[in-house]
Short mmCIF file of C-alpha atoms in Angstrom, two decimals:
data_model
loop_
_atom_site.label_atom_id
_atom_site.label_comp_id
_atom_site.label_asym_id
_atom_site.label_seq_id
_atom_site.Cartn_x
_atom_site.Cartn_y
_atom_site.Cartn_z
CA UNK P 237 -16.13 -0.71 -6.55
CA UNK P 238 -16.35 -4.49 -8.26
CA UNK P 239 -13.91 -6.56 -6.39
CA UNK P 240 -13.94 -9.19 -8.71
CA UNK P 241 -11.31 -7.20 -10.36
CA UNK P 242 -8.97 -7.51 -7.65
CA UNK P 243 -9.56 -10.17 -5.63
CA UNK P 244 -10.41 -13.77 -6.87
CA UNK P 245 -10.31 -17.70 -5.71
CA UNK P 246 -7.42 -19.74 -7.43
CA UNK P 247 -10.29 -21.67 -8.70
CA UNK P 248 -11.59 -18.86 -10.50
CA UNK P 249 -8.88 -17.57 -12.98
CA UNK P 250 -11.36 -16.55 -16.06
CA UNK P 251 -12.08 -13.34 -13.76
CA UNK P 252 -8.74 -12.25 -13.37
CA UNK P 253 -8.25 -12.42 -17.29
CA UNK P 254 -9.98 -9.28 -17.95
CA UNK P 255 -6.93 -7.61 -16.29
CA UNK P 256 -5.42 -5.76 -18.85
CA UNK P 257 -1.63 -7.11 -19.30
CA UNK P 258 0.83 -4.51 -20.28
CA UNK P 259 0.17 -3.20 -23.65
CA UNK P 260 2.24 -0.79 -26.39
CA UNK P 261 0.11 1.85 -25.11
CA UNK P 262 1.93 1.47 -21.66
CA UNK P 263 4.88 1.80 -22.69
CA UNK P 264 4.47 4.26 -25.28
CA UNK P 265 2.79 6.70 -22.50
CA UNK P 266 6.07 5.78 -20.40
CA UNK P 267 8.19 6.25 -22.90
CA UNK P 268 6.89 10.30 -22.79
CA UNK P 269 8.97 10.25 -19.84
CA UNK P 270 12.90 10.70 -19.48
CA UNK P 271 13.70 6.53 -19.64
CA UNK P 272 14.75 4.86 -16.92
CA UNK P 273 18.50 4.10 -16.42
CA UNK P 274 20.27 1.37 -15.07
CA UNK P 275 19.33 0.57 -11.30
CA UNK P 276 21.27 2.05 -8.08
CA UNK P 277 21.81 -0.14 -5.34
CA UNK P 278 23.00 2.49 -3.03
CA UNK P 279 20.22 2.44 0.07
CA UNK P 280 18.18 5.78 0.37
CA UNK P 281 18.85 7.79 3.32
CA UNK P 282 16.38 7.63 6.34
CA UNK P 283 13.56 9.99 5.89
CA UNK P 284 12.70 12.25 9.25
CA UNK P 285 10.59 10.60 11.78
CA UNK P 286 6.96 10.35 10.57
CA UNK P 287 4.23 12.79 11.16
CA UNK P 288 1.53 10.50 12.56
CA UNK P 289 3.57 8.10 14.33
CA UNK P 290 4.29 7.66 17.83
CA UNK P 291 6.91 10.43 19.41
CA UNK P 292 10.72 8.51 18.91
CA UNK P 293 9.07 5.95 16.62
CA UNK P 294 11.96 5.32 13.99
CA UNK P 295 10.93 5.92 10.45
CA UNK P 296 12.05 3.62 8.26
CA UNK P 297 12.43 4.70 4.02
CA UNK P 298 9.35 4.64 2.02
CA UNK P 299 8.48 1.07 1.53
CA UNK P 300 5.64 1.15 -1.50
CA UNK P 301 4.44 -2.01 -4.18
CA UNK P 302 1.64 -2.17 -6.24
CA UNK P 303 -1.40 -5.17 -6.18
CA UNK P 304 -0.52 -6.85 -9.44
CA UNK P 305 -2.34 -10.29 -8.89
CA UNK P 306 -2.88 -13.01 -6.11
CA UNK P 307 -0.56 -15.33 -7.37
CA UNK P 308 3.08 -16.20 -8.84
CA UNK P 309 2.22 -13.71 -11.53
CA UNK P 310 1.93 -11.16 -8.96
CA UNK P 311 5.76 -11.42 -8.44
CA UNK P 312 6.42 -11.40 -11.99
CA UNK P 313 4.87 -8.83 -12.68
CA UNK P 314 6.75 -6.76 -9.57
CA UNK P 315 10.02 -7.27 -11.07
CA UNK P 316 8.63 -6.01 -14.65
CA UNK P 317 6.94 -2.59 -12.85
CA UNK P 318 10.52 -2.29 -11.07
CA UNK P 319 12.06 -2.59 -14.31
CA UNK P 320 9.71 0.57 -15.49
CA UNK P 321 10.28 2.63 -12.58
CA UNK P 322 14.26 2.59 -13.69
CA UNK P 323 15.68 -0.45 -11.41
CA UNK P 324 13.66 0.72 -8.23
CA UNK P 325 12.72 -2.06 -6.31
CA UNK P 326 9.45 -2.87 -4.79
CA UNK P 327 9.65 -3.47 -1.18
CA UNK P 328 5.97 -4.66 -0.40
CA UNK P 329 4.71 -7.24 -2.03
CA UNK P 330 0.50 -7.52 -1.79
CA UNK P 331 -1.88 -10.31 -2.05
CA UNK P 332 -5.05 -11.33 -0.77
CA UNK P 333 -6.65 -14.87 0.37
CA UNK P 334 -10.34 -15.70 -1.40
CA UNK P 335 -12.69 -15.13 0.43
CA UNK P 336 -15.02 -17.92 -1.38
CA UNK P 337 -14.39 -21.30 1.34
CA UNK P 338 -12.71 -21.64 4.59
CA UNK P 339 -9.89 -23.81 3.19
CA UNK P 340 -8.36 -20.66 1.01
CA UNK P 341 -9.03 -18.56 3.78
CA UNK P 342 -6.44 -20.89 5.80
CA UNK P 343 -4.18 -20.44 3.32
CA UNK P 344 -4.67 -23.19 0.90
CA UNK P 345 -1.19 -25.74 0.93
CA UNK P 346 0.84 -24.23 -2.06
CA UNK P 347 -0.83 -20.33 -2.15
CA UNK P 348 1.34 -18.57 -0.52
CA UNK P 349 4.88 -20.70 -0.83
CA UNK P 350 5.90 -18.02 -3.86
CA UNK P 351 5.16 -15.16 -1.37
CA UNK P 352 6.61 -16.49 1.53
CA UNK P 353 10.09 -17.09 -0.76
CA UNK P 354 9.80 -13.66 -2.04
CA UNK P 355 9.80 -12.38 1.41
CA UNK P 356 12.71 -14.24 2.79
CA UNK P 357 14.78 -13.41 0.11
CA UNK P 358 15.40 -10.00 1.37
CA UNK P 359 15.32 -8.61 5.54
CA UNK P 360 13.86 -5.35 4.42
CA UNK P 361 11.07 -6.30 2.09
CA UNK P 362 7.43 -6.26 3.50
CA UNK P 363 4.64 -9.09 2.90
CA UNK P 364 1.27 -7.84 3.31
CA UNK P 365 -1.73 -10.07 3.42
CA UNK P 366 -5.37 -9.40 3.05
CA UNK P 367 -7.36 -11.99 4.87
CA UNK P 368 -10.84 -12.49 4.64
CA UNK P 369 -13.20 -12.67 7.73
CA UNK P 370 -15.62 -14.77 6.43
CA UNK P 371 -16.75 -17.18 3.91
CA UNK P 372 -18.81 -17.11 0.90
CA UNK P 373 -17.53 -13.09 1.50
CA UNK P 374 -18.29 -11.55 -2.06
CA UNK P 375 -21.33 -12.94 -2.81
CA UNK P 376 -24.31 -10.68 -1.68
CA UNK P 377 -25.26 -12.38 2.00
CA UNK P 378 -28.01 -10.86 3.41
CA UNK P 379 -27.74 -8.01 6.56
CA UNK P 380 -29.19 -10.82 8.68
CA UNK P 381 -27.65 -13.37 7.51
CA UNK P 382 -24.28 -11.49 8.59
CA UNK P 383 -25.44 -10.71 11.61
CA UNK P 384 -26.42 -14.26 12.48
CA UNK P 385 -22.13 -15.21 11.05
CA UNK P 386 -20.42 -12.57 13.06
CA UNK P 387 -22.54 -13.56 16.24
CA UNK P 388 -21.51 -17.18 15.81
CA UNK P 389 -17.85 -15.69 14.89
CA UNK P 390 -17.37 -13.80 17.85
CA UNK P 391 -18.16 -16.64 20.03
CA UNK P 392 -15.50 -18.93 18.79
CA UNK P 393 -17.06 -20.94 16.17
CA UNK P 394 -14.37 -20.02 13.31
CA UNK P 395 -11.07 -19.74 15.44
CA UNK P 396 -9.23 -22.85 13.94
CA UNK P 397 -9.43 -21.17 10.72
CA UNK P 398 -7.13 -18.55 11.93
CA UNK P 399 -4.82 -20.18 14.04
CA UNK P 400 -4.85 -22.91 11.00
CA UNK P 401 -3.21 -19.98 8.62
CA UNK P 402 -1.15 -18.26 11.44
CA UNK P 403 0.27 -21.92 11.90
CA UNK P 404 0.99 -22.25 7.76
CA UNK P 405 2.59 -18.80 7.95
CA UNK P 406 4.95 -19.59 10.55
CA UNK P 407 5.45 -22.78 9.25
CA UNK P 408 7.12 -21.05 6.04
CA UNK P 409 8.96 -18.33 8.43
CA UNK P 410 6.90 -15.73 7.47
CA UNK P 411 5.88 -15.10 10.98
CA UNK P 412 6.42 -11.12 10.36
CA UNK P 413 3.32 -10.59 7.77
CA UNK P 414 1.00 -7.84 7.81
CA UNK P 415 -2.56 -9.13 8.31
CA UNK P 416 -5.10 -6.66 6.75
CA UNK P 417 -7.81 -8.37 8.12
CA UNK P 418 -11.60 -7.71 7.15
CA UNK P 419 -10.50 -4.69 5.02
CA UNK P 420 -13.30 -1.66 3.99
CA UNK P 421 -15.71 -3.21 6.27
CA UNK P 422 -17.12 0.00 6.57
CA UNK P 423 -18.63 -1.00 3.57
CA UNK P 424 -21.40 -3.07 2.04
CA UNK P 425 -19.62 -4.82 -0.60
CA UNK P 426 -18.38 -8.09 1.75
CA UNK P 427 -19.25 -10.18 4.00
CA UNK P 428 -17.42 -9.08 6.40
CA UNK P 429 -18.77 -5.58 6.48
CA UNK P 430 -19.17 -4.14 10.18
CA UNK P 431 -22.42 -2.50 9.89
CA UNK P 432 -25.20 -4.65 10.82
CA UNK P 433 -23.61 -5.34 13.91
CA UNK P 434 -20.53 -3.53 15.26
CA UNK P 435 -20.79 -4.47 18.39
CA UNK P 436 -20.40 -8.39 17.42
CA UNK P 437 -17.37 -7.76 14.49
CA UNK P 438 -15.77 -5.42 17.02
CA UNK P 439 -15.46 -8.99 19.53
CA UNK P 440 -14.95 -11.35 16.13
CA UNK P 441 -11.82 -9.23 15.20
CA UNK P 442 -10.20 -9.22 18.74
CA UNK P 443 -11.09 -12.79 18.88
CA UNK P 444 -9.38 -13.54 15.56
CA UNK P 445 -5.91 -11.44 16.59
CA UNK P 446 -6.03 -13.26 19.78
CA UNK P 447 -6.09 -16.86 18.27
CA UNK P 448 -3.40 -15.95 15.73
CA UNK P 449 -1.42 -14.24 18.02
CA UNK P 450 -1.20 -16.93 20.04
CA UNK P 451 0.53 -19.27 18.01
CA UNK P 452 4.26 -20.12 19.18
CA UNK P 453 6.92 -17.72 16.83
CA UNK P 454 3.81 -15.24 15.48
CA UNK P 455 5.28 -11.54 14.90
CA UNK P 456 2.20 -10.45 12.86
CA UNK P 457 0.99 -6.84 12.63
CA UNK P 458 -2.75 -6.32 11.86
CA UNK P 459 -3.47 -3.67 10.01
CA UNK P 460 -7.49 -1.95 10.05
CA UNK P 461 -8.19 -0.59 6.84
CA UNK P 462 -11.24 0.97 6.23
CA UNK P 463 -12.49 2.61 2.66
CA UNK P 464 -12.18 6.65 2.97
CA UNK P 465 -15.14 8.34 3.93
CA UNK P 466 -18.78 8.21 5.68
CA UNK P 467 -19.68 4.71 3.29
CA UNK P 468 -22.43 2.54 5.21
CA UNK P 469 -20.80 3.04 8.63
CA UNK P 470 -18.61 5.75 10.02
CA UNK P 471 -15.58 3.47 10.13
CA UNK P 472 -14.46 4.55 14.14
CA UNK P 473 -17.93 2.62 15.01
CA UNK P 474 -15.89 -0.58 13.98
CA UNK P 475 -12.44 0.23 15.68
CA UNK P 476 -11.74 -2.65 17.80
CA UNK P 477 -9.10 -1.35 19.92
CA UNK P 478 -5.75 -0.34 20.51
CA UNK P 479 -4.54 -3.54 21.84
CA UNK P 480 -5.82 -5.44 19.12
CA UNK P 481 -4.47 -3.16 16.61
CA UNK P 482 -1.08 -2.26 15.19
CA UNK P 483 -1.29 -0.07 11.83
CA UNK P 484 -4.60 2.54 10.48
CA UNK P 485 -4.82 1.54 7.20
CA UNK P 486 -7.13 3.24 4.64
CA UNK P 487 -8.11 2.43 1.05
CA UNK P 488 -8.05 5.74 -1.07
CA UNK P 489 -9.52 5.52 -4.20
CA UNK P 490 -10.16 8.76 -6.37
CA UNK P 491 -14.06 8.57 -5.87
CA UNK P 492 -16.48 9.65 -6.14
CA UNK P 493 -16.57 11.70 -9.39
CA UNK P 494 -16.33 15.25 -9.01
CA UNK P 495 -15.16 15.32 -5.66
CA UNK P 496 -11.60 16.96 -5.15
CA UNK P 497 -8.92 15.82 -3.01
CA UNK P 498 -9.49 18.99 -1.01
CA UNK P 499 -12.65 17.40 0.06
CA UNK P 500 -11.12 13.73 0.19
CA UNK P 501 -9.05 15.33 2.88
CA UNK P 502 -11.33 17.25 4.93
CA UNK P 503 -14.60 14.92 4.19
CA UNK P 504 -16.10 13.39 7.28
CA UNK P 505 -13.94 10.15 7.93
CA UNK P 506 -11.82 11.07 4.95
CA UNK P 507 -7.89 11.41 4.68
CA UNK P 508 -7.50 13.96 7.56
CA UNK P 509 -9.69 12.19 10.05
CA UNK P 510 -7.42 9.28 9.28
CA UNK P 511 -4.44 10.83 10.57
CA UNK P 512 -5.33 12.48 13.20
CA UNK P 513 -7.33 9.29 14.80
CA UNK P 514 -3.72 7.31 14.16
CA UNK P 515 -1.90 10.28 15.97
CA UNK P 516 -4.31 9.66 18.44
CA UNK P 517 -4.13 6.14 19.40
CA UNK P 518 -0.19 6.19 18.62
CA UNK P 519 -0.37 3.88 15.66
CA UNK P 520 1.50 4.45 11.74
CA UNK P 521 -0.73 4.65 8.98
CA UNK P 522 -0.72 2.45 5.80
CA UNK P 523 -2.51 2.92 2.20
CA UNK P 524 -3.04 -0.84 1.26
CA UNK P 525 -5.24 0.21 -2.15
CA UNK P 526 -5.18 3.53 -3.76
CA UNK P 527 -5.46 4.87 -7.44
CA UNK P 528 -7.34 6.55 -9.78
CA UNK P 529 -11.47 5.81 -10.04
CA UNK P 530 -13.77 7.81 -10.84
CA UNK P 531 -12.25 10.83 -12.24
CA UNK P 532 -10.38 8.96 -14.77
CA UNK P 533 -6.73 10.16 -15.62
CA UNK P 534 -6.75 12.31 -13.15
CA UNK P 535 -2.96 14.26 -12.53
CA UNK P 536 -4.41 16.17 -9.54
CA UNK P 537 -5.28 13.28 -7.74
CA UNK P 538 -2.34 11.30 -8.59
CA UNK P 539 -0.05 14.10 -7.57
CA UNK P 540 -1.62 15.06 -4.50
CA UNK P 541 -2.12 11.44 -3.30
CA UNK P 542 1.58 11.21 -3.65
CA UNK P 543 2.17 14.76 -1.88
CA UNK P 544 0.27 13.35 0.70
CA UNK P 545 2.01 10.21 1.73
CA UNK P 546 4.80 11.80 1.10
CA UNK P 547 3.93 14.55 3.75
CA UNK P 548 2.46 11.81 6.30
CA UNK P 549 4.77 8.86 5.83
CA UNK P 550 2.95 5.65 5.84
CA UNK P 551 4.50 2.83 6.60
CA UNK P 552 3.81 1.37 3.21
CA UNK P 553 1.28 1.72 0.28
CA UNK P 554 0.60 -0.28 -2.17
CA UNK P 555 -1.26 1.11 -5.67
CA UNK P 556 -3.81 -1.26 -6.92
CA UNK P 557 -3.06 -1.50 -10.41
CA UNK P 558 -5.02 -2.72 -12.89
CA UNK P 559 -8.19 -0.53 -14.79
CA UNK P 560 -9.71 1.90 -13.79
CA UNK P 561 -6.89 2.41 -11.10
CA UNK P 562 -3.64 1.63 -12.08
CA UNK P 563 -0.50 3.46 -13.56
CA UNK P 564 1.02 0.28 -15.46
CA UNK P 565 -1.29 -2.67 -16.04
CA UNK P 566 -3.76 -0.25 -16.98
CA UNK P 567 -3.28 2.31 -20.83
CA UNK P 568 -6.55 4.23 -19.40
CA UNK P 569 -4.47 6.79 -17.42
CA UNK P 570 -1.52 7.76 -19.64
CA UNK P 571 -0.54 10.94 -17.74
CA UNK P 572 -0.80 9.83 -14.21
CA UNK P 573 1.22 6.93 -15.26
CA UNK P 574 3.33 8.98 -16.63
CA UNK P 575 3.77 11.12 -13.58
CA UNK P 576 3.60 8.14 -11.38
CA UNK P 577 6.64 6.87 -13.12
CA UNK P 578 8.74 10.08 -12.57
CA UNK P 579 8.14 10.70 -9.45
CA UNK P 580 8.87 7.12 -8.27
CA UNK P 581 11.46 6.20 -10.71
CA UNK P 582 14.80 5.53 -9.73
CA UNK P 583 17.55 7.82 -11.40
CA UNK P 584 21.40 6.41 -11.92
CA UNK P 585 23.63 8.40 -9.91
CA UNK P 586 26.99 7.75 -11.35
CA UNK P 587 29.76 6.73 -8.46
CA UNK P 588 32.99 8.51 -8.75
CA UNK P 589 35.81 6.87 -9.54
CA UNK P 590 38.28 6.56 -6.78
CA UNK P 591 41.33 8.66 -7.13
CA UNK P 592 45.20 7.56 -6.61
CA UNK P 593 46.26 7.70 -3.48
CA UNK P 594 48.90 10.93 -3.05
CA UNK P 595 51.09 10.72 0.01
CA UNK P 596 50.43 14.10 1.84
CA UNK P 597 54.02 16.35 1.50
CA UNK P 598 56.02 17.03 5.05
CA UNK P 599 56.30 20.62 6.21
CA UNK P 600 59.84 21.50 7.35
CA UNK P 601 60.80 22.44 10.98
CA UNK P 602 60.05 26.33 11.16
CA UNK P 603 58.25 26.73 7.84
CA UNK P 604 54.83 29.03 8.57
CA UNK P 605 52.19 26.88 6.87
CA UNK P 606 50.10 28.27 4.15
CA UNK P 607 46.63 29.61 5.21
CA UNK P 608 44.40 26.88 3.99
CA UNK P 609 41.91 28.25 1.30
CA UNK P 610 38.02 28.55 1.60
CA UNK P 611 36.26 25.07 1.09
CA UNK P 612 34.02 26.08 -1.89
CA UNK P 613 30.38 24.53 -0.42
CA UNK P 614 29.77 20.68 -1.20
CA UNK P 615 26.88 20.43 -3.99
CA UNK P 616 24.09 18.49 -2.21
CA UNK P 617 23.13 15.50 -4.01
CA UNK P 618 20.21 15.37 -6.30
CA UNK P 619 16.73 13.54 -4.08
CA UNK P 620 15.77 10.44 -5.07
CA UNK P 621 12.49 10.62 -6.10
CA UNK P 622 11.74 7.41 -3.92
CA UNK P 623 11.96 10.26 -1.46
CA UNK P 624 9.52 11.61 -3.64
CA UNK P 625 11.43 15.21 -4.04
CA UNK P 626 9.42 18.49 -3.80
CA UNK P 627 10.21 19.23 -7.28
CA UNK P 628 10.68 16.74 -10.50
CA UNK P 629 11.16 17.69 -13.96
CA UNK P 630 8.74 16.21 -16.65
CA UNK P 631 9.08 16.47 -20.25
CA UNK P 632 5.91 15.08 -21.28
CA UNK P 633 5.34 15.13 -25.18
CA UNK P 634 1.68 17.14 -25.80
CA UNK P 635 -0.70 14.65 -26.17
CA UNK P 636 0.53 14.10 -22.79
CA UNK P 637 0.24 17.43 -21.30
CA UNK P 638 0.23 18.44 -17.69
CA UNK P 639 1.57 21.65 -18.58
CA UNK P 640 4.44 21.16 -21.10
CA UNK P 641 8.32 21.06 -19.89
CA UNK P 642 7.52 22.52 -16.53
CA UNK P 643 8.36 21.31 -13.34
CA UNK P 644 5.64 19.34 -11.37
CA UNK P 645 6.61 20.49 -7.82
CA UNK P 646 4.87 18.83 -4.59
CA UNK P 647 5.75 21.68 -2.88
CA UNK P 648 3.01 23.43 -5.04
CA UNK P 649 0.61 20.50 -4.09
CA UNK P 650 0.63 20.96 -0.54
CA UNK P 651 0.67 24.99 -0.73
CA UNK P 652 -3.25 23.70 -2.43
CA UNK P 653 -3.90 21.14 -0.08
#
């Protein structure tokens, strides 16, 4: 995957223009879909206690968000995509550090003050951080030259670095963040990558959660997050333990082509393996990038992702979304987007209006009462599809087609699973 579509310095904005802003196209695909209608404030209800997590772990409602950019447009951009999905708000807001000098990677003064607002604004909203683990980390160094870094890493030589940006994310009482640190270093793409020598970025991670860890106020979480599948290394070589670990993460792309999400699941190191090694070591799961790749517009995918995470119950996940992945940034894909949008949409559920108050009448002395009638069954309320419901209508026009007015059911993903 090029990560210079993602992930960029501050100093390098030309890259992040080829991001495709929302277009006519977007919205004409989304407008296939029944609109959205004014937002609902009313909280969701809890969702049963996750699959994967820890027995009497509390579950906490879907939290999900979408990458969207680095910086202050990132947030824009959040409230627009809420606006889309009918008023529902996005809980987790994503962003990375660059990875190109150890200044950004400390959290440059100024990068993160927009984030670190949007987070405080609300108690239940979610600020998740990718941070680099090394300098100079997209540009091609050499096996040996890695080796050489995370040898001098694991002995100390980079620590101020990290207690430098735990420090600046206290400092703007963020001390809550989620920390993806070294993220798909299972990988070759970054400089960070595990494999040419786990043994060394096994001791450079613990020594990096220590340091941050043990600045005064710190509540972070660090999150591991692999890429899906066998890749360079088989990412458990890299696992640095439970005690330096507090969510399995996994990046989830639909890649590569041709191969189904049958075989994402049961691949070696793929979706299953995930979950079970998180059941395992007692830790929630997280999806910090997903979305579509290299199968292009792909409904399965999309729908079976969601099936999935809605089955497992990560404790967030956060769709990259710009091209080739995304749902709204991105006009490639107009029928995921356009299931995407359903599924997470937020409907209106009209309040009833409170009745007059009728004083109840008094029974004389001696008088039999009545037999009281049969309470006729209360009609349950219709699922929010934040809790992603087993079935959701779609009336998608036909250039759109997933199968006309039908109803796109989870229930039938999982039964193919």
């Amino acid at each position: 995957m090029d990560p210079e579509h993602r992930r960029s310095s501050p100093r390098c904005p030309g890259r992040l223009r080829r991001l495709a802003f929302v277009t006519a196209g977007v919205f004409a695909a989304a407008a296939l879909v029944p609109g959205p209608a004014v937002a609902d404030d009313t909280a969701s209800p809890t969702p049963p206690g996750a699959t994967h997590s820890p027995p009497g772990a509390a579950a906490r409602g879907p939290a999900f968000g979408a990458y969207l950019h680095y910086g202050p447009v990132g947030l824009e951009r959040m409230k627009q995509l809420s606006r889309w999905l009918g008023g529902h708000e996005l809980r987790v807001g994503h962003t990375y550090l660059p990875g190109d000098v150890w200044h950004n990677i400390e959290g440059a003064h100024g990068f993160l003050d927009s984030w670190a607002k949007w987070r405080r604004a609300k108690a239940d909203r979610l600020l998740v951080l990718n941070v680099p683990m090394m300098d100079r980390n997209e540009e091609n160094v050499p096996d040996d030259d890695v080796r050489e870094l995370l040898r001098r890493g694991a002995s100390g030589e980079f620590d101020d670095h990290f207690e430098a940006l735990a420090e600046r994310l206290v400092d703007l009482d963020v001390p809550d963040t989620v920390i993806v640190l070294g993220w798909e270093m299972n990988g070759v793409t970054y400089t960070h990558r595990c494999g040419p020598d786990p043994e060394s970025w096994k001791r450079y991670w613990q020594r990096i959660v220590t340091v941050m860890r043990s600045v005064p106020g710190q509540k972070f979480r660090f999150d591991f997050a692999p890429s899906r599948g066998m890749d360079a290394i088989p990412w458990p070589e890299c696992y640095p333990g439970d005690e330096f670990v507090d969510i399995l993460g996994m990046d989830a792309y639909d890649q590569p082509g041709g191969l189904s999400f049958d075989e994402q699941v049961s691949e070696p190191y793929g979706l299953q393996h995930h979950v079970d090694f998180a059941r395992r070591h007692r830790k929630p799961i997280s999806y910090p990038e997903w979305g579509l790749f290299r199968n292009g517009d792909n409904i399965t995918y999309m729908l079976r992702m969601l099936a999935w995470m809605d089955e497992h119950k990560p404790l967030y996940n956060t769709i990259t979304d710009y091209c080739p992945h995304g749902v709204w940034l991105c006009s490639d894909n107009p029928r995921a987007a356009a299931l995407y949008r359903a599924l997470l949409s937020r409907p209106h559920l009209p309040q009833p209006e409170p009745g007059p108050s009728v004083t109840a009448p008094t029974v004389p002395a001696g008088t039999k009462p009545s037999p009281k009638p049969t309470p006729m069954p209360a009609k349950s309320p219709t699922a929010m599809p934040s809790e992603l419901p087993r079935c959701t209508p779609l009336d998608l026009a036909n250039e759109h087609e997933i199968g006309g007015r039908r109803t796109a059911c989870l229930q039938w993903a999982e039964r193919y699973r």
